[in-house]
mmCIF file of C-alpha atoms in Angstrom:
data_model
loop_
_atom_site.group_PDB
_atom_site.id
_atom_site.type_symbol
_atom_site.label_atom_id
_atom_site.label_comp_id
_atom_site.label_asym_id
_atom_site.label_seq_id
_atom_site.Cartn_x
_atom_site.Cartn_y
_atom_site.Cartn_z
ATOM 1 C CA MET A 1 -25.685 -59.861 -89.747
ATOM 2 C CA ARG A 2 -23.702 -56.786 -90.705
ATOM 3 C CA ALA A 3 -20.465 -56.455 -92.601
ATOM 4 C CA ALA A 4 -17.989 -53.671 -93.171
ATOM 5 C CA ALA A 5 -14.753 -53.086 -95.038
ATOM 6 C CA ALA A 6 -11.458 -52.016 -93.502
ATOM 7 C CA VAL A 7 -9.141 -49.893 -95.582
ATOM 8 C CA VAL A 8 -5.779 -51.501 -94.879
ATOM 9 C CA ALA A 9 -3.565 -48.772 -96.276
ATOM 10 C CA ALA A 10 -5.236 -46.052 -94.226
ATOM 11 C CA GLY A 11 -4.347 -47.605 -90.894
ATOM 12 C CA ALA A 12 -5.835 -46.152 -87.721
ATOM 13 C CA ALA A 13 -5.967 -42.411 -87.103
ATOM 14 C CA LEU A 14 -6.165 -42.855 -83.369
ATOM 15 C CA VAL A 15 -6.662 -39.352 -82.093
ATOM 16 C CA ALA A 16 -5.711 -36.842 -84.741
ATOM 17 C CA GLY A 17 -4.878 -36.793 -88.399
ATOM 18 C CA CYS A 18 -1.557 -34.958 -88.398
ATOM 19 C CA ALA A 19 1.374 -36.966 -89.668
ATOM 20 C CA GLY A 20 4.179 -37.139 -87.138
ATOM 21 C CA PRO A 21 7.296 -39.241 -86.549
ATOM 22 C CA SER A 22 7.431 -42.602 -84.846
ATOM 23 C CA LEU A 23 9.110 -42.146 -81.461
ATOM 24 C CA SER A 24 8.798 -45.419 -79.519
ATOM 25 C CA ALA A 25 10.983 -48.489 -79.908
ATOM 26 C CA LYS A 26 9.553 -51.326 -81.969
ATOM 27 C CA LEU A 27 8.835 -54.842 -80.748
ATOM 28 C CA PRO A 28 11.916 -56.894 -79.878
ATOM 29 C CA PRO A 29 12.753 -59.441 -82.612
ATOM 30 C CA LYS A 30 11.790 -62.415 -80.421
ATOM 31 C CA ASP A 31 8.310 -61.004 -79.775
ATOM 32 C CA ARG A 32 7.837 -60.219 -83.435
ATOM 33 C CA ALA A 33 8.896 -63.770 -84.320
ATOM 34 C CA VAL A 34 6.119 -65.129 -82.058
ATOM 35 C CA LEU A 35 3.556 -63.093 -83.981
ATOM 36 C CA GLU A 36 4.960 -64.119 -87.370
ATOM 37 C CA ALA A 37 4.739 -67.783 -86.405
ATOM 38 C CA THR A 38 0.967 -67.457 -85.955
ATOM 39 C CA ALA A 39 0.282 -65.235 -89.006
ATOM 40 C CA ARG A 40 -2.241 -66.488 -91.545
ATOM 41 C CA GLU A 41 -3.626 -65.310 -94.847
ATOM 42 C CA PRO A 42 -6.850 -63.240 -94.787
ATOM 43 C CA ARG A 43 -8.907 -65.933 -96.523
ATOM 44 C CA ASP A 44 -7.912 -68.416 -93.809
ATOM 45 C CA MET A 45 -9.625 -66.103 -91.306
ATOM 46 C CA GLY A 46 -12.790 -65.733 -93.380
ATOM 47 C CA VAL A 47 -12.047 -62.234 -94.693
ATOM 48 C CA ASP A 48 -11.073 -60.989 -98.134
ATOM 49 C CA LEU A 49 -8.237 -58.596 -98.954
ATOM 50 C CA VAL A 50 -9.235 -56.695 -102.088
ATOM 51 C CA SER A 51 -7.201 -54.090 -103.975
ATOM 52 C CA ASN A 52 -8.990 -50.776 -104.449
ATOM 53 C CA GLY A 53 -6.677 -48.427 -106.308
ATOM 54 C CA ARG A 54 -3.701 -47.590 -104.093
ATOM 55 C CA ALA A 55 -5.473 -48.879 -100.982
ATOM 56 C CA ARG A 56 -6.638 -52.351 -100.063
ATOM 57 C CA GLU A 57 -9.884 -53.198 -98.323
ATOM 58 C CA LEU A 58 -10.513 -55.987 -95.864
ATOM 59 C CA ARG A 59 -14.023 -57.211 -96.604
ATOM 60 C CA SER A 60 -16.432 -59.587 -94.849
ATOM 61 C CA ALA A 61 -15.244 -58.149 -91.522
ATOM 62 C CA TRP A 62 -17.125 -56.760 -88.486
ATOM 63 C CA ARG A 63 -20.021 -59.215 -88.679
ATOM 64 C CA VAL A 64 -22.550 -58.466 -85.919
ATOM 65 C CA VAL A 65 -23.583 -61.742 -84.264
ATOM 66 C CA SER A 66 -25.963 -60.214 -81.713
ATOM 67 C CA ARG A 67 -26.815 -56.778 -80.372
ATOM 68 C CA ARG A 68 -28.780 -56.096 -77.218
ATOM 69 C CA SER A 69 -28.819 -53.364 -74.600
ATOM 70 C CA GLY A 70 -26.381 -53.818 -71.745
ATOM 71 C CA GLU A 71 -23.972 -51.972 -69.514
ATOM 72 C CA ILE A 72 -20.446 -52.421 -68.201
ATOM 73 C CA PRO A 73 -19.152 -50.814 -64.976
ATOM 74 C CA PHE A 74 -15.895 -48.908 -65.042
ATOM 75 C CA GLN A 75 -13.086 -50.801 -63.330
ATOM 76 C CA ALA A 76 -11.153 -49.177 -60.498
ATOM 77 C CA SER A 77 -8.483 -46.829 -61.800
ATOM 78 C CA ARG A 78 -6.332 -44.111 -60.300
ATOM 79 C CA ARG A 79 -7.822 -41.809 -62.923
ATOM 80 C CA ALA A 80 -11.378 -40.902 -61.962
ATOM 81 C CA GLY A 81 -14.013 -41.545 -64.610
ATOM 82 C CA GLU A 82 -11.723 -43.543 -66.866
ATOM 83 C CA PRO A 83 -13.834 -45.862 -69.073
ATOM 84 C CA LEU A 84 -11.779 -48.917 -68.194
ATOM 85 C CA VAL A 85 -13.865 -52.056 -68.684
ATOM 86 C CA ILE A 86 -13.608 -55.811 -69.011
ATOM 87 C CA ALA A 87 -14.296 -56.945 -72.569
ATOM 88 C CA THR A 88 -14.121 -60.461 -74.010
ATOM 89 C CA VAL A 89 -11.998 -61.444 -76.996
ATOM 90 C CA ASN A 90 -12.241 -64.998 -78.300
ATOM 91 C CA GLY A 91 -13.865 -66.015 -75.001
ATOM 92 C CA GLN A 92 -11.116 -64.527 -72.816
ATOM 93 C CA GLU A 93 -11.330 -61.410 -70.663
ATOM 94 C CA VAL A 94 -9.154 -58.383 -71.326
ATOM 95 C CA LEU A 95 -8.925 -55.002 -69.631
ATOM 96 C CA ALA A 96 -9.801 -52.373 -72.240
ATOM 97 C CA ILE A 97 -10.252 -48.626 -72.470
ATOM 98 C CA VAL A 98 -13.450 -47.667 -74.291
ATOM 99 C CA ASP A 99 -11.942 -44.968 -76.495
ATOM 100 C CA THR A 100 -14.232 -43.014 -78.801
ATOM 101 C CA GLY A 101 -11.234 -40.989 -79.989
ATOM 102 C CA ALA A 102 -9.647 -44.113 -81.455
ATOM 103 C CA SER A 103 -10.937 -44.833 -84.935
ATOM 104 C CA ALA A 104 -9.719 -48.436 -84.701
ATOM 105 C CA THR A 105 -9.404 -51.111 -82.030
ATOM 106 C CA ILE A 106 -5.825 -51.943 -81.024
ATOM 107 C CA VAL A 107 -4.140 -54.384 -78.663
ATOM 108 C CA GLU A 108 -0.681 -55.016 -77.259
ATOM 109 C CA ALA A 109 1.348 -57.755 -78.929
ATOM 110 C CA ALA A 110 1.604 -60.010 -75.854
ATOM 111 C CA ALA A 111 -2.151 -59.753 -75.310
ATOM 112 C CA ALA A 112 -2.785 -60.572 -78.973
ATOM 113 C CA VAL A 113 -0.916 -63.864 -78.550
ATOM 114 C CA ARG A 114 -2.721 -64.671 -75.291
ATOM 115 C CA LEU A 115 -6.145 -63.819 -76.727
ATOM 116 C CA GLY A 116 -5.615 -65.725 -79.964
ATOM 117 C CA ILE A 117 -5.785 -62.661 -82.233
ATOM 118 C CA VAL A 118 -4.268 -63.814 -85.502
ATOM 119 C CA PRO A 119 -1.963 -61.454 -87.452
ATOM 120 C CA LEU A 120 -2.640 -61.351 -91.177
ATOM 121 C CA ARG A 121 0.167 -61.891 -93.652
ATOM 122 C CA GLU A 122 0.458 -60.909 -97.270
ATOM 123 C CA PRO A 123 -1.230 -63.400 -99.604
ATOM 124 C CA ARG A 124 1.335 -65.699 -101.208
ATOM 125 C CA ILE A 125 0.612 -64.200 -104.601
ATOM 126 C CA GLN A 126 2.061 -60.918 -103.288
ATOM 127 C CA SER A 127 4.913 -62.304 -101.198
ATOM 128 C CA LYS A 128 7.316 -65.208 -101.269
ATOM 129 C CA PRO A 129 5.884 -68.454 -99.918
ATOM 130 C CA GLY A 130 6.839 -69.016 -96.285
ATOM 131 C CA THR A 131 8.097 -65.482 -95.649
ATOM 132 C CA GLY A 132 5.252 -64.743 -93.220
ATOM 133 C CA THR A 133 5.300 -61.044 -94.110
ATOM 134 C CA MET A 134 2.691 -59.473 -91.826
ATOM 135 C CA LEU A 135 0.407 -56.677 -93.000
ATOM 136 C CA LEU A 136 1.699 -53.452 -91.461
ATOM 137 C CA MET A 137 -0.369 -50.299 -90.952
ATOM 138 C CA GLN A 138 0.451 -46.877 -89.587
ATOM 139 C CA GLY A 139 -1.332 -45.434 -86.548
ATOM 140 C CA GLN A 140 -1.427 -41.905 -85.150
ATOM 141 C CA ALA A 141 -1.508 -40.731 -81.537
ATOM 142 C CA LEU A 142 -1.118 -37.127 -80.353
ATOM 143 C CA GLY A 143 1.489 -36.292 -82.935
ATOM 144 C CA ALA A 144 3.543 -39.491 -83.045
ATOM 145 C CA ARG A 145 3.024 -42.225 -85.588
ATOM 146 C CA PHE A 146 3.499 -45.906 -84.783
ATOM 147 C CA GLY A 147 3.355 -49.232 -86.535
ATOM 148 C CA GLN A 148 0.723 -51.908 -86.018
ATOM 149 C CA PHE A 149 0.181 -55.281 -87.600
ATOM 150 C CA LEU A 150 -3.289 -56.011 -88.888
ATOM 151 C CA GLY A 151 -4.869 -58.934 -87.064
ATOM 152 C CA VAL A 152 -8.307 -60.510 -86.792
ATOM 153 C CA ALA A 153 -10.180 -61.687 -83.688
ATOM 154 C CA ASN A 154 -12.776 -64.391 -84.205
ATOM 155 C CA GLU A 155 -15.121 -62.604 -81.801
ATOM 156 C CA VAL A 156 -15.255 -59.537 -79.561
ATOM 157 C CA GLU A 157 -17.990 -59.039 -76.953
ATOM 158 C CA ALA A 158 -18.785 -55.992 -74.814
ATOM 159 C CA GLY A 159 -21.990 -54.748 -73.178
ATOM 160 C CA GLY A 160 -24.373 -57.006 -75.082
ATOM 161 C CA LEU A 161 -22.624 -56.501 -78.428
ATOM 162 C CA ARG A 162 -21.027 -59.531 -80.091
ATOM 163 C CA VAL A 163 -19.065 -59.015 -83.302
ATOM 164 C CA ALA A 164 -17.264 -61.643 -85.384
ATOM 165 C CA ALA A 165 -14.227 -61.243 -87.662
ATOM 166 C CA VAL A 166 -13.006 -58.054 -85.971
ATOM 167 C CA PRO A 167 -9.905 -56.380 -87.468
ATOM 168 C CA ILE A 168 -7.546 -55.330 -84.657
ATOM 169 C CA GLY A 169 -4.253 -53.469 -84.825
ATOM 170 C CA ILE A 170 -1.449 -55.294 -82.974
ATOM 171 C CA LEU A 171 1.011 -52.719 -81.662
ATOM 172 C CA ASP A 172 4.542 -52.917 -83.029
ATOM 173 C CA LEU A 173 5.815 -51.159 -79.900
ATOM 174 C CA ALA A 174 8.001 -52.134 -76.963
ATOM 175 C CA ALA A 175 5.910 -49.850 -74.715
ATOM 176 C CA GLY A 176 2.218 -50.655 -74.852
ATOM 177 C CA ILE A 177 -1.176 -49.284 -73.893
ATOM 178 C CA GLY A 178 -0.820 -49.905 -70.157
ATOM 179 C CA HIS A 179 2.431 -47.937 -70.082
ATOM 180 C CA ALA A 180 0.963 -45.050 -72.019
ATOM 181 C CA ASN A 181 -2.154 -44.810 -69.862
ATOM 182 C CA GLY A 182 -0.546 -45.348 -66.464
ATOM 183 C CA HIS A 183 -1.994 -48.526 -64.975
ATOM 184 C CA PRO A 184 0.734 -49.941 -62.697
ATOM 185 C CA GLY A 185 -0.071 -53.434 -61.490
ATOM 186 C CA ARG A 186 -3.185 -53.744 -63.647
ATOM 187 C CA ARG A 187 -2.514 -53.172 -67.275
ATOM 188 C CA ALA A 188 -4.993 -52.024 -69.851
ATOM 189 C CA GLU A 189 -3.983 -54.078 -72.889
ATOM 190 C CA MET A 190 -6.570 -52.941 -75.416
ATOM 191 C CA LEU A 191 -8.308 -49.869 -76.815
ATOM 192 C CA LEU A 192 -11.879 -50.579 -77.870
ATOM 193 C CA GLY A 193 -12.276 -48.092 -80.715
ATOM 194 C CA ALA A 194 -15.054 -46.445 -82.686
ATOM 195 C CA ASP A 195 -14.958 -49.131 -85.398
ATOM 196 C CA VAL A 196 -16.531 -51.581 -82.924
ATOM 197 C CA LEU A 197 -18.494 -49.071 -80.821
ATOM 198 C CA ARG A 198 -20.513 -47.769 -83.768
ATOM 199 C CA LEU A 199 -21.845 -51.293 -84.359
ATOM 200 C CA ALA A 200 -23.756 -51.015 -81.071
ATOM 201 C CA GLY A 201 -25.811 -48.236 -82.663
ATOM 202 C CA ARG A 202 -25.720 -46.123 -79.514
ATOM 203 C CA VAL A 203 -23.110 -45.928 -76.749
ATOM 204 C CA THR A 204 -23.674 -43.872 -73.589
ATOM 205 C CA PHE A 205 -20.956 -42.843 -71.141
ATOM 206 C CA ASP A 206 -22.415 -42.289 -67.686
ATOM 207 C CA PHE A 207 -19.360 -40.684 -66.123
ATOM 208 C CA PRO A 208 -21.080 -39.765 -62.820
ATOM 209 C CA GLY A 209 -22.327 -43.352 -62.580
ATOM 210 C CA ASN A 210 -19.008 -44.921 -63.638
ATOM 211 C CA ARG A 211 -20.475 -47.088 -66.398
ATOM 212 C CA VAL A 212 -20.902 -47.339 -70.148
ATOM 213 C CA LEU A 213 -24.170 -48.468 -71.731
ATOM 214 C CA PHE A 214 -24.602 -50.142 -75.103
ATOM 215 C CA GLY A 215 -27.950 -49.703 -76.873
ATOM 216 C CA ASP A 216 -30.826 -48.163 -74.890
ATOM 217 C CA PRO A 217 -29.519 -45.102 -72.951
ATOM 218 C CA GLN A 218 -32.587 -44.521 -70.759
ATOM 219 C CA ALA A 219 -31.116 -46.100 -67.632
ATOM 220 C CA ALA A 220 -28.481 -43.350 -67.670
ATOM 221 C CA LEU A 221 -30.664 -40.488 -68.954
ATOM 222 C CA ARG A 222 -33.719 -41.080 -66.753
ATOM 223 C CA GLY A 223 -34.154 -38.249 -64.244
ATOM 224 C CA ARG A 224 -31.437 -36.117 -65.802
ATOM 225 C CA ARG A 225 -31.682 -32.790 -67.597
ATOM 226 C CA ILE A 226 -30.787 -32.735 -71.282
ATOM 227 C CA VAL A 227 -28.195 -29.987 -71.699
ATOM 228 C CA THR A 228 -27.912 -30.123 -75.473
ATOM 229 C CA THR A 229 -28.145 -32.443 -78.468
ATOM 230 C CA VAL A 230 -25.933 -31.736 -81.475
ATOM 231 C CA PRO A 231 -25.365 -33.459 -84.829
ATOM 232 C CA LEU A 232 -22.278 -35.457 -85.645
ATOM 233 C CA VAL A 233 -20.063 -34.177 -88.439
ATOM 234 C CA GLU A 234 -20.461 -36.545 -91.355
ATOM 235 C CA ALA A 235 -17.714 -38.643 -92.926
ATOM 236 C CA SER A 236 -15.598 -38.940 -89.778
ATOM 237 C CA PRO A 237 -14.308 -42.223 -88.325
ATOM 238 C CA VAL A 238 -14.654 -40.782 -84.788
ATOM 239 C CA PRO A 239 -17.591 -38.862 -83.233
ATOM 240 C CA LEU A 240 -16.922 -35.296 -84.335
ATOM 241 C CA ILE A 241 -18.969 -32.227 -83.372
ATOM 242 C CA GLU A 242 -18.701 -28.475 -83.841
ATOM 243 C CA VAL A 243 -17.599 -26.657 -80.689
ATOM 244 C CA GLU A 244 -17.216 -22.936 -80.046
ATOM 245 C CA VAL A 245 -14.058 -22.166 -78.081
ATOM 246 C CA GLN A 246 -13.440 -18.753 -76.588
ATOM 247 C CA GLY A 247 -10.682 -17.087 -78.597
ATOM 248 C CA LEU A 248 -10.812 -19.640 -81.414
ATOM 249 C CA GLY A 249 -14.395 -19.544 -82.635
ATOM 250 C CA ASN A 250 -16.039 -22.645 -84.105
ATOM 251 C CA THR A 251 -13.723 -25.634 -84.172
ATOM 252 C CA ALA A 252 -14.312 -29.311 -84.967
ATOM 253 C CA MET A 253 -13.751 -31.494 -81.902
ATOM 254 C CA ALA A 254 -13.702 -35.252 -81.477
ATOM 255 C CA ILE A 255 -15.265 -36.751 -78.355
ATOM 256 C CA ASP A 256 -12.278 -38.566 -76.869
ATOM 257 C CA THR A 257 -13.210 -40.703 -73.872
ATOM 258 C CA GLY A 258 -9.701 -42.159 -73.853
ATOM 259 C CA GLY A 259 -8.038 -38.739 -73.470
ATOM 260 C CA ASP A 260 -6.920 -37.831 -69.937
ATOM 261 C CA PHE A 261 -7.240 -34.084 -70.483
ATOM 262 C CA ASP A 262 -9.899 -31.391 -70.874
ATOM 263 C CA LEU A 263 -9.354 -30.054 -74.386
ATOM 264 C CA TRP A 264 -6.330 -30.737 -76.590
ATOM 265 C CA LEU A 265 -5.374 -28.883 -79.739
ATOM 266 C CA PRO A 266 -2.546 -29.665 -82.175
ATOM 267 C CA LEU A 267 -0.142 -26.834 -82.851
ATOM 268 C CA CYS A 268 -1.518 -26.412 -86.354
ATOM 269 C CA VAL A 269 -4.846 -25.375 -84.786
ATOM 270 C CA GLY A 270 -3.950 -23.980 -81.366
ATOM 271 C CA GLY A 271 -0.883 -22.194 -82.685
ATOM 272 C CA ASN A 272 -3.199 -19.378 -83.749
ATOM 273 C CA LEU A 273 -3.616 -18.387 -80.112
ATOM 274 C CA PRO A 274 -1.610 -15.357 -78.951
ATOM 275 C CA ILE A 275 1.956 -16.428 -78.223
ATOM 276 C CA GLU A 276 2.108 -14.322 -75.055
ATOM 277 C CA ARG A 277 -0.737 -16.369 -73.583
ATOM 278 C CA LEU A 278 1.006 -19.643 -74.358
ATOM 279 C CA GLY A 279 4.202 -18.349 -72.821
ATOM 280 C CA GLN A 280 2.576 -17.653 -69.458
ATOM 281 C CA SER A 281 1.988 -21.341 -68.687
ATOM 282 C CA LEU A 282 4.183 -24.232 -67.620
ATOM 283 C CA VAL A 283 5.013 -26.934 -70.138
ATOM 284 C CA HIS A 284 3.300 -30.279 -69.575
ATOM 285 C CA VAL A 285 5.211 -33.455 -70.418
ATOM 286 C CA GLY A 286 3.132 -36.584 -70.898
ATOM 287 C CA THR A 287 3.069 -39.941 -72.664
ATOM 288 C CA SER A 288 0.941 -41.283 -75.461
ATOM 289 C CA ILE A 289 0.967 -44.380 -77.600
ATOM 290 C CA GLY A 290 3.851 -43.758 -79.965
ATOM 291 C CA GLY A 291 5.937 -41.533 -77.726
ATOM 292 C CA GLN A 292 6.206 -38.529 -75.474
ATOM 293 C CA THR A 293 3.897 -35.520 -75.682
ATOM 294 C CA LEU A 294 4.757 -31.930 -74.950
ATOM 295 C CA SER A 295 2.032 -29.335 -74.505
ATOM 296 C CA VAL A 296 1.314 -26.049 -72.776
ATOM 297 C CA PRO A 297 -1.894 -25.535 -70.798
ATOM 298 C CA THR A 298 -3.573 -22.192 -71.450
ATOM 299 C CA VAL A 299 -5.920 -20.226 -69.242
ATOM 300 C CA ARG A 300 -9.374 -21.736 -68.871
ATOM 301 C CA ARG A 301 -11.709 -20.868 -71.702
ATOM 302 C CA GLN A 302 -15.455 -20.972 -72.153
ATOM 303 C CA VAL A 303 -16.538 -23.842 -74.395
ATOM 304 C CA TYR A 304 -19.976 -24.005 -76.008
ATOM 305 C CA VAL A 305 -21.681 -27.006 -77.584
ATOM 306 C CA GLY A 306 -24.972 -26.376 -79.361
ATOM 307 C CA GLY A 307 -25.055 -22.926 -77.801
ATOM 308 C CA ARG A 308 -24.827 -24.363 -74.284
ATOM 309 C CA ASN A 309 -21.894 -23.514 -72.056
ATOM 310 C CA LEU A 310 -19.996 -26.572 -70.844
ATOM 311 C CA GLY A 311 -18.129 -24.292 -68.459
ATOM 312 C CA PRO A 312 -14.600 -22.943 -68.336
ATOM 313 C CA ILE A 313 -12.267 -25.676 -69.547
ATOM 314 C CA TYR A 314 -8.500 -25.951 -69.474
ATOM 315 C CA MET A 315 -6.996 -26.263 -72.930
ATOM 316 C CA GLU A 316 -3.665 -27.812 -73.888
ATOM 317 C CA VAL A 317 -1.871 -26.823 -77.069
ATOM 318 C CA ASP A 318 0.696 -29.212 -78.532
ATOM 319 C CA LEU A 319 4.214 -27.803 -78.753
ATOM 320 C CA LEU A 320 6.073 -30.463 -80.729
ATOM 321 C CA GLY A 321 4.953 -29.242 -84.150
ATOM 322 C CA ARG A 322 6.183 -32.370 -85.901
ATOM 323 C CA PHE A 323 3.231 -32.449 -88.280
ATOM 324 C CA ALA A 324 3.339 -32.725 -92.053
ATOM 325 C CA SER A 325 -0.215 -31.461 -92.612
ATOM 326 C CA PRO A 326 -2.839 -29.557 -90.597
ATOM 327 C CA VAL A 327 -4.998 -31.645 -88.311
ATOM 328 C CA PRO A 328 -8.702 -31.121 -88.987
ATOM 329 C CA TYR A 329 -9.906 -31.288 -85.372
ATOM 330 C CA GLY A 330 -9.105 -31.018 -81.691
ATOM 331 C CA LEU A 331 -10.052 -33.383 -78.871
ATOM 332 C CA LEU A 332 -12.577 -32.975 -76.067
ATOM 333 C CA GLY A 333 -11.275 -35.315 -73.372
ATOM 334 C CA ARG A 334 -12.939 -37.008 -70.440
ATOM 335 C CA ARG A 335 -11.891 -34.387 -67.863
ATOM 336 C CA ALA A 336 -14.220 -31.977 -69.660
ATOM 337 C CA LEU A 337 -16.902 -34.679 -69.941
ATOM 338 C CA LYS A 338 -16.814 -36.141 -66.412
ATOM 339 C CA ARG A 339 -19.777 -34.082 -65.143
ATOM 340 C CA PHE A 340 -22.027 -35.331 -67.941
ATOM 341 C CA VAL A 341 -23.795 -38.318 -69.339
ATOM 342 C CA VAL A 342 -22.637 -38.358 -72.979
ATOM 343 C CA SER A 343 -24.784 -40.436 -75.321
ATOM 344 C CA ILE A 344 -23.480 -41.035 -78.855
ATOM 345 C CA ASP A 345 -26.065 -42.170 -81.392
ATOM 346 C CA TYR A 346 -23.947 -43.460 -84.260
ATOM 347 C CA GLU A 347 -26.939 -44.555 -86.325
ATOM 348 C CA GLN A 348 -28.967 -41.332 -86.159
ATOM 349 C CA GLY A 349 -25.904 -39.056 -86.068
ATOM 350 C CA TRP A 350 -26.433 -37.193 -82.767
ATOM 351 C CA ILE A 351 -24.679 -36.657 -79.447
ATOM 352 C CA THR A 352 -26.636 -35.809 -76.305
ATOM 353 C CA PHE A 353 -25.161 -34.198 -73.190
ATOM 354 C CA ALA A 354 -27.164 -34.579 -69.948
ATOM 355 C CA GLN A 355 -26.657 -33.749 -66.266
#
């Protein structure tokens, strides 16, 4: 059995730590009322909400019930190599994106109701009895912030990993995950984030084989050449490594299997590139959880990990510049990773790239 503590006030830094505005419309009142009707106090869900200075921690959460090696095939998607899998929440299946760039697991509001994920409300000692005030956190996605209510799932299962008392962010957004990630007709309703993935000890993305492995990676690594193995940067909620980018030098990058791009940099990092180079490219308009994104793709650049060349990679630099503080890292997305088997050893603190 393992336990962990969630810092409620910190919320979920989904892909980058810059503080930006909230752009998307919030949940309609009727949908929010459905959530409020099911909200319960933390102690009713077997977890404790403890004050720790200005923040509050959710303790007795993320209890590992069982952990064995297993694999999950990627589901069909119009985006090649997308780690879209079927996970189980409270005994019910849900289509989820296995997203290493998300520090926390999140779900759409309608799916939370269907799956029996219970929103947490303020303890009565801190709110008026019967008000049902739900615990609200702030999330971050490619420059736009968004609200999410803190909920708890009794159990989450994926690839041989079963975890009880799992904190999950319930999106306070009218547009959800499926809209942001482009799955018409078959919606992805959940992001399975690094908070759950790290409990597996090791997670391996076999992009050429269209599968993700939990635990023992040998089925994916057998017969392949190890390109490089590099250490994880310590004290990061997402798998962070040092990458050398042509024209930028050494830069911290998060492995972002949920990112449909090659390499993404916030303006506060990529803005150091020569303006004339940025001006030669077309502007790319996209969507992300929280709102619209606006970026400019630059010429392809050589990217090195552990001294090994991953090849020329297209890089996108954010243009919105709505950030209150510099972001500490960029994102290495799955388009740059699709030729590799990427094995993340959360326990030993290493990432292996193989081909």
